[in-house]
Short mmCIF file of C-alpha atoms in Angstrom, two decimals:
data_model
loop_
_atom_site.label_atom_id
_atom_site.label_comp_id
_atom_site.label_asym_id
_atom_site.label_seq_id
_atom_site.Cartn_x
_atom_site.Cartn_y
_atom_site.Cartn_z
CA MET A 13 102.01 143.35 90.55
CA ASP A 14 102.41 139.66 91.34
CA SER A 15 103.76 140.56 94.87
CA ASP A 16 100.71 142.82 95.47
CA ALA A 17 98.39 140.00 94.45
CA ALA A 18 100.21 137.57 96.77
CA GLN A 19 100.07 140.07 99.59
CA ARG A 20 96.29 140.46 99.14
CA THR A 21 95.92 136.69 99.04
CA ASP A 22 97.85 136.36 102.32
CA PHE A 23 95.67 139.14 103.82
CA TYR A 24 92.44 137.31 102.95
CA ILE A 25 93.80 134.04 104.23
CA GLY A 26 94.77 135.59 107.52
CA LEU A 27 91.36 137.27 107.80
CA ALA A 28 89.55 134.03 107.18
CA LEU A 29 91.72 132.25 109.73
CA ALA A 30 91.13 134.97 112.32
CA VAL A 31 87.36 134.92 111.85
CA SER A 32 87.17 131.12 111.93
CA SER A 33 89.29 131.14 115.06
CA THR A 34 86.76 133.39 116.83
CA ILE A 35 83.92 131.02 115.81
CA PHE A 36 85.70 127.88 117.05
CA ILE A 37 86.72 129.53 120.31
CA GLY A 38 83.23 130.95 120.92
CA CYS A 39 81.62 127.57 120.26
CA SER A 40 84.12 125.81 122.60
CA PHE A 41 82.76 127.67 125.60
CA ILE A 42 79.24 126.63 124.74
CA LEU A 43 80.14 122.97 124.21
CA LYS A 44 82.13 122.78 127.50
CA LYS A 45 79.37 124.47 129.44
CA LYS A 46 76.77 122.18 127.80
CA GLY A 47 78.72 119.09 128.79
CA LEU A 48 79.10 120.25 132.40
CA LEU A 49 75.40 120.96 132.58
CA ARG A 50 74.63 117.49 131.37
CA LEU A 51 76.90 116.03 134.01
CA ALA A 52 75.15 118.15 136.68
CA LYS A 53 71.79 116.65 135.67
CA LYS A 54 73.24 113.22 136.02
CA GLY A 55 74.47 114.06 139.50
CA SER A 56 78.21 114.16 138.46
CA THR A 57 80.21 117.31 138.70
CA ARG A 58 83.85 118.14 138.29
CA ALA A 59 84.20 118.02 142.06
CA GLY A 60 82.83 114.54 142.15
CA GLN A 61 84.34 111.18 141.13
CA GLY A 62 87.89 112.43 141.90
CA GLY A 63 87.38 115.54 139.79
CA TYR A 64 87.53 113.69 136.45
CA ALA A 65 83.89 113.08 135.69
CA TYR A 66 83.86 115.63 132.96
CA LEU A 67 86.42 113.58 131.00
CA LYS A 68 83.63 111.06 130.23
CA GLU A 69 81.40 113.68 128.63
CA TRP A 70 81.85 113.86 124.86
CA LEU A 71 80.56 117.45 124.60
CA TRP A 72 83.39 118.55 126.93
CA TRP A 73 85.90 116.91 124.66
CA ALA A 74 84.22 118.47 121.61
CA GLY A 75 84.60 121.87 123.26
CA LEU A 76 88.27 121.16 123.96
CA ILE A 77 88.91 120.15 120.35
CA SER A 78 87.05 123.26 119.15
CA MET A 79 89.25 125.42 121.41
CA GLY A 80 92.38 123.74 120.08
CA ILE A 81 91.34 124.28 116.41
CA GLY A 82 90.51 127.91 117.17
CA GLU A 83 93.87 128.59 118.83
CA ALA A 84 95.66 126.93 115.94
CA ALA A 85 93.79 128.99 113.38
CA ASN A 86 94.55 132.14 115.41
CA PHE A 87 98.25 131.15 115.55
CA ALA A 88 98.26 130.66 111.76
CA ALA A 89 96.45 133.94 111.14
CA TYR A 90 99.40 135.94 112.48
CA ALA A 91 101.59 134.41 109.75
CA PHE A 92 99.40 135.85 107.01
CA ALA A 93 97.71 139.01 108.29
CA PRO A 94 98.88 142.06 110.33
CA ALA A 95 98.69 141.66 114.13
CA THR A 96 96.80 144.99 114.24
CA LEU A 97 93.96 143.22 112.44
CA VAL A 98 94.08 139.73 113.97
CA THR A 99 94.22 140.68 117.61
CA PRO A 100 91.17 143.05 117.69
CA LEU A 101 89.12 140.43 115.85
CA GLY A 102 89.48 138.21 118.89
CA ALA A 103 86.55 140.13 120.41
CA LEU A 104 84.23 138.30 118.01
CA SER A 105 84.67 135.13 120.06
CA VAL A 106 82.91 136.90 123.00
CA LEU A 107 80.15 137.85 120.59
CA VAL A 108 79.74 134.29 119.27
CA SER A 109 79.67 132.88 122.85
CA ALA A 110 77.07 135.48 124.01
CA VAL A 111 74.75 134.82 121.02
CA LEU A 112 74.98 131.01 121.17
CA SER A 113 74.52 130.97 124.96
CA SER A 114 71.20 132.75 124.57
CA TYR A 115 69.98 129.96 122.23
CA PHE A 116 71.54 126.81 123.63
CA LEU A 117 72.06 127.62 127.31
CA GLY A 118 68.93 129.68 127.96
CA GLU A 119 70.99 132.72 129.20
CA GLN A 120 69.36 136.07 128.59
CA LEU A 121 70.89 138.53 126.16
CA ASN A 122 69.40 141.91 127.21
CA VAL A 123 69.17 145.11 125.16
CA HIS A 124 72.64 146.20 126.22
CA GLY A 125 74.14 142.93 125.07
CA LYS A 126 72.41 143.06 121.69
CA ILE A 127 73.64 146.60 121.17
CA GLY A 128 77.08 145.47 122.24
CA CYS A 129 77.00 142.65 119.63
CA LEU A 130 76.03 145.02 116.85
CA LEU A 131 78.84 147.45 117.80
CA CYS A 132 81.37 144.59 117.80
CA ILE A 133 80.30 143.65 114.31
CA PHE A 134 80.39 147.23 112.99
CA GLY A 135 83.78 147.90 114.69
CA SER A 136 85.30 144.73 113.26
CA THR A 137 84.00 145.52 109.80
CA VAL A 138 85.49 149.03 109.99
CA MET A 139 88.91 147.63 111.11
CA VAL A 140 88.91 145.14 108.26
CA LEU A 141 88.16 147.83 105.68
CA HIS A 142 90.91 150.07 107.00
CA ALA A 143 93.46 147.34 108.02
CA PRO A 144 97.07 148.44 107.72
CA GLN A 145 99.33 146.67 105.16
CA GLU A 146 102.52 145.74 106.94
CA GLU A 147 105.89 145.64 105.31
CA GLU A 148 106.64 142.30 103.69
CA VAL A 149 108.33 139.93 106.17
CA ALA A 150 108.62 136.61 104.37
CA SER A 151 111.53 134.99 106.13
CA LEU A 152 113.21 134.62 109.50
CA SER A 153 116.22 136.55 108.27
CA ALA A 154 113.90 139.47 107.55
CA MET A 155 112.30 139.00 110.92
CA ALA A 156 115.78 139.12 112.51
CA GLU A 157 116.44 142.46 110.81
CA LYS A 158 113.19 143.80 112.24
CA LEU A 159 114.12 142.63 115.73
CA LYS A 160 117.44 144.50 115.49
CA ASP A 161 115.67 147.82 114.95
CA PRO A 162 116.68 150.30 117.76
CA GLY A 163 113.12 151.38 118.26
CA PHE A 164 111.95 147.83 118.96
CA ILE A 165 114.96 147.09 121.19
CA ALA A 166 114.05 150.14 123.26
CA TYR A 167 110.50 149.07 123.43
CA ALA A 168 111.34 145.48 124.48
CA VAL A 169 113.73 146.67 127.20
CA CYS A 170 111.02 149.01 128.60
CA ILE A 171 108.51 146.23 128.52
CA VAL A 172 110.81 143.76 130.36
CA VAL A 173 111.80 146.34 132.96
CA SER A 174 108.27 147.51 133.63
CA SER A 175 107.07 143.90 133.89
CA LEU A 176 109.72 142.97 136.41
CA VAL A 177 108.79 146.11 138.48
CA LEU A 178 105.10 145.23 138.36
CA MET A 179 105.62 141.58 139.22
CA PHE A 180 108.11 141.88 142.06
CA ILE A 181 107.38 145.34 143.58
CA ILE A 182 103.85 146.56 142.75
CA ALA A 183 101.92 143.27 142.45
CA PRO A 184 102.68 142.02 145.99
CA ARG A 185 101.54 145.32 147.48
CA TYR A 186 98.58 146.38 145.28
CA GLY A 187 97.74 143.35 143.08
CA GLN A 188 94.78 142.22 145.25
CA LYS A 189 93.42 145.78 145.49
CA ASN A 190 93.73 147.12 141.97
CA VAL A 191 92.59 145.11 138.96
CA LEU A 192 94.92 147.05 136.62
CA VAL A 193 98.13 145.55 138.13
CA TYR A 194 97.70 141.94 136.97
CA ILE A 195 96.06 143.02 133.68
CA LEU A 196 98.95 145.35 132.86
CA ILE A 197 101.39 142.46 133.35
CA CYS A 198 99.40 140.17 131.09
CA SER A 199 98.96 142.89 128.43
CA VAL A 200 102.52 144.14 128.09
CA ILE A 201 103.97 140.58 128.13
CA GLY A 202 101.24 139.60 125.64
CA SER A 203 102.45 142.13 123.13
CA LEU A 204 105.85 140.38 123.02
CA SER A 205 104.25 136.97 122.83
CA VAL A 206 102.31 138.02 119.75
CA SER A 207 105.59 139.10 118.09
CA CYS A 208 106.94 135.66 118.87
CA VAL A 209 103.92 133.99 117.35
CA LYS A 210 104.34 136.15 114.28
CA GLY A 211 107.93 135.06 113.84
CA LEU A 212 107.22 131.41 114.47
CA GLY A 213 104.37 131.48 111.97
CA ILE A 214 106.76 132.84 109.32
CA GLY A 215 109.18 130.15 110.29
CA ILE A 216 106.61 127.38 109.91
CA LYS A 217 105.68 128.81 106.45
CA GLU A 218 109.33 128.51 105.49
CA LEU A 219 109.52 124.98 106.91
CA VAL A 220 106.55 123.87 104.79
CA ALA A 221 108.20 125.45 101.71
CA GLY A 222 111.29 123.19 102.32
CA ASN A 223 113.70 125.62 104.00
CA ALA A 224 115.99 124.48 106.82
CA VAL A 225 114.34 126.58 109.49
CA LEU A 226 115.03 124.25 112.35
CA LYS A 227 118.76 125.04 112.07
CA GLU A 228 118.10 128.75 112.71
CA PRO A 229 118.78 129.77 116.39
CA LEU A 230 116.18 132.52 116.11
CA PHE A 231 113.41 130.00 115.58
CA TRP A 232 114.17 128.21 118.91
CA ALA A 233 114.78 131.49 120.66
CA LEU A 234 111.34 132.69 119.66
CA LEU A 235 109.80 129.41 120.73
CA ILE A 236 111.39 129.46 124.24
CA PHE A 237 110.51 133.14 124.76
CA LEU A 238 106.94 132.39 123.64
CA VAL A 239 106.57 129.62 126.22
CA ILE A 240 107.84 131.97 128.96
CA CYS A 241 105.52 134.80 127.93
CA ILE A 242 102.42 132.59 127.75
CA SER A 243 103.17 131.07 131.16
CA ILE A 244 103.39 134.52 132.76
CA GLN A 245 100.20 135.62 131.00
CA ILE A 246 98.15 132.60 132.12
CA SER A 247 99.44 132.88 135.64
CA TYR A 248 98.55 136.45 136.19
CA LEU A 249 95.32 136.32 134.22
CA ASN A 250 94.12 133.50 136.43
CA LYS A 251 95.05 135.59 139.55
CA ALA A 252 92.98 138.48 138.24
CA LEU A 253 90.01 136.20 137.49
CA ASP A 254 90.24 134.60 140.95
CA ILE A 255 90.13 137.96 142.77
CA PHE A 256 88.01 140.25 140.57
CA ASN A 257 84.67 139.83 138.68
CA THR A 258 84.89 138.43 135.14
CA SER A 259 82.75 141.20 133.83
CA ILE A 260 85.44 143.67 134.95
CA VAL A 261 88.55 141.71 133.96
CA THR A 262 87.40 140.72 130.44
CA PRO A 263 86.77 144.20 128.92
CA ILE A 264 89.76 145.83 130.66
CA TYR A 265 92.08 143.02 129.60
CA TYR A 266 90.86 143.18 125.99
CA VAL A 267 91.49 146.97 125.83
CA PHE A 268 95.01 146.85 127.33
CA PHE A 269 96.09 143.71 125.54
CA THR A 270 94.91 144.90 122.11
CA THR A 271 96.43 148.35 122.61
CA SER A 272 99.82 146.85 123.60
CA VAL A 273 99.78 144.53 120.65
CA MET A 274 98.95 147.29 118.24
CA ALA A 275 101.74 149.48 119.68
CA CYS A 276 104.28 146.70 119.48
CA SER A 277 103.23 145.73 115.94
CA ALA A 278 103.50 149.38 114.81
CA ILE A 279 107.00 149.66 116.22
CA LEU A 280 108.26 146.29 114.90
CA PHE A 281 106.62 146.05 111.50
CA LYS A 282 106.06 149.81 110.80
CA GLU A 283 102.47 149.01 109.76
CA TRP A 284 101.17 152.52 110.22
CA LEU A 285 103.77 154.31 108.00
CA ARG A 286 101.97 153.28 104.78
CA MET A 287 98.50 154.19 106.10
CA SER A 288 96.69 157.33 105.15
CA ILE A 289 95.06 159.55 107.71
CA ASP A 290 91.60 158.14 106.76
CA ALA A 291 92.78 154.58 107.21
CA ALA A 292 94.43 155.31 110.56
CA THR A 293 91.33 157.12 111.78
CA GLY A 294 89.10 154.22 110.59
CA THR A 295 91.30 151.65 112.37
CA VAL A 296 91.23 153.49 115.71
CA SER A 297 87.50 154.20 115.38
CA GLY A 298 86.76 150.50 114.67
CA PHE A 299 88.86 149.53 117.69
CA LEU A 300 87.08 152.01 120.03
CA THR A 301 83.72 150.77 118.71
CA ILE A 302 84.63 147.14 119.59
CA VAL A 303 85.75 148.33 123.03
CA ILE A 304 82.35 149.99 123.67
CA GLY A 305 80.60 146.89 122.43
CA ILE A 306 82.56 144.59 124.75
CA PHE A 307 81.85 146.95 127.62
CA LEU A 308 78.09 146.78 127.00
CA LEU A 309 78.20 142.98 126.70
CA HIS A 310 79.85 142.51 130.11
CA ALA A 311 79.08 145.47 132.26
CA PHE A 312 75.28 145.20 132.03
CA LYS A 313 74.73 141.45 131.38
CA ASP A 314 73.11 140.90 134.82
CA ILE A 315 70.52 143.67 134.41
CA ASN A 316 67.08 142.46 133.43
CA PHE A 317 66.35 145.20 130.93
CA THR A 318 64.01 144.73 127.92
CA LEU A 319 62.41 147.06 125.37
CA ASP A 320 58.98 146.32 126.78
CA SER A 321 59.94 147.83 130.14
CA LEU A 322 61.58 150.94 128.63
CA PRO A 323 58.45 153.16 128.57
CA LEU A 324 57.71 152.45 132.26
CA TYR A 325 61.34 153.16 133.16
CA LEU A 326 61.28 156.53 131.37
CA GLN A 327 57.89 157.43 132.94
CA GLN A 328 59.09 156.70 136.44
CA GLY A 329 62.23 158.72 135.83
CA LEU A 330 60.30 161.75 134.60
CA GLN A 331 57.83 161.63 137.44
CA SER A 332 60.42 161.30 140.19
CA GLY A 333 62.67 163.87 138.64
CA THR A 334 65.68 161.51 138.92
CA CYS A 335 66.89 158.28 137.41
CA SER A 336 69.27 157.41 140.24
CA GLN A 337 67.12 154.62 141.68
CA PRO A 338 67.99 151.08 140.59
CA TYR A 339 65.90 149.72 137.78
CA VAL A 340 63.82 146.60 138.39
CA ALA A 341 61.79 145.10 135.55
CA LEU A 342 58.09 144.42 136.38
CA PRO A 343 55.84 141.65 135.07
CA THR A 344 53.20 142.65 132.56
CA GLU A 345 50.24 142.45 134.99
CA GLU A 346 52.04 144.38 137.68
CA ARG A 347 53.16 146.91 135.08
CA SER A 348 49.57 147.63 134.02
CA THR A 349 48.44 147.93 137.64
CA ARG A 350 51.26 150.42 138.33
CA ASP A 351 50.34 152.42 135.26
CA LYS A 352 46.69 152.75 136.46
CA SER A 353 47.77 153.72 139.94
CA ASN A 354 50.14 156.43 138.57
CA LEU A 355 47.43 157.76 136.35
CA THR A 356 44.96 158.06 139.24
CA LYS A 357 47.56 159.80 141.41
CA GLU A 358 48.36 162.24 138.62
CA ARG A 359 44.64 163.17 138.27
CA ARG A 360 44.32 163.81 141.93
CA MET A 361 47.38 166.02 141.91
CA LYS A 362 45.97 168.10 139.10
CA GLY A 363 42.61 168.51 140.92
CA PHE A 364 44.25 169.62 144.19
CA TYR A 365 46.77 172.13 142.92
CA PRO A 366 45.63 175.10 140.76
CA GLU A 367 46.50 175.16 137.08
CA SER A 368 48.74 178.30 137.50
CA SER A 369 50.95 176.50 139.96
CA GLU A 370 54.60 176.00 139.06
CA ARG A 371 56.75 173.24 140.42
CA ARG A 372 60.23 174.00 141.73
CA SER A 373 63.16 171.70 141.21
CA ASN A 374 62.92 170.50 144.82
CA GLY A 375 59.32 169.35 144.44
CA THR A 376 57.49 172.26 146.16
CA PHE A 377 54.71 174.26 144.49
CA ILE A 378 54.09 177.99 144.32
CA THR A 379 51.07 179.89 142.99
#
């Protein structure tokens, strides 16, 4: 009973750390952007003054500190809560950034973005309620036993081989044409980096408790492998962002990265074995809901779409018989003028054609 209570306590600590991490990371983007905007107003940019003008802006430093705190909290969260829970909750940082940017940076959050934010919240709530309870791994020795599992060894070998093929054969040929190449490299390598973070987090917990963890070869092996994995991730993610649009890279990377981490965590920690069908369904449903929310936040963020313009948009679609034309929001005065013009045109059409006329699908009339 005491072990169950301790496990629940660790779960809630990990959940709080994961949520606080998303808040700090989301705020860091706003603080950095705000600092750069203040520099732009003063006539100083990152390109000016040798490229180091932003170092004199305290808001930029506040954003950097906020980012550091968020990453540290995210690192610690893996030591307490399942990776299947911590990783998907990273989407909330996108939500925090989107909401705060609409208030402090004057960026517009359209209807699609607001719906996406709500879906991210609902999906995260569902995942928290149905989060898997992993097997207890309280020491590096237990972690070593997990790493010796044949299933995980086969998975790790497949990941390393496929990553090498992607990096040295496929990426040079198709990396600049297909966004999935670089993202797949980041995602599959990221699943192994999260496992390293999990092991290091457990080791740090032991170190705080007074155990001689620094003498364990596994601790240093995990640290070295983590540095290698993160270096590869950053390199290929930057390549993807340099070539492709951020609104495309971000949602696709989130989906593949989170899916890879959930698969790796399920194989290594056997989190899903203790879950009921309802809990597994709820976890998958929550994750898919977050994916849809992230897609709505990024894919339609440049569309000027509001609830006020929805009736006119639907009216134009019904009158033209198609909704394939690109949507352009109209000002209020121009919208009222267009409504009067359409009403006049409709009355003339009714007066010209007999009431018994029927319209075909191609727009012609028969009597």
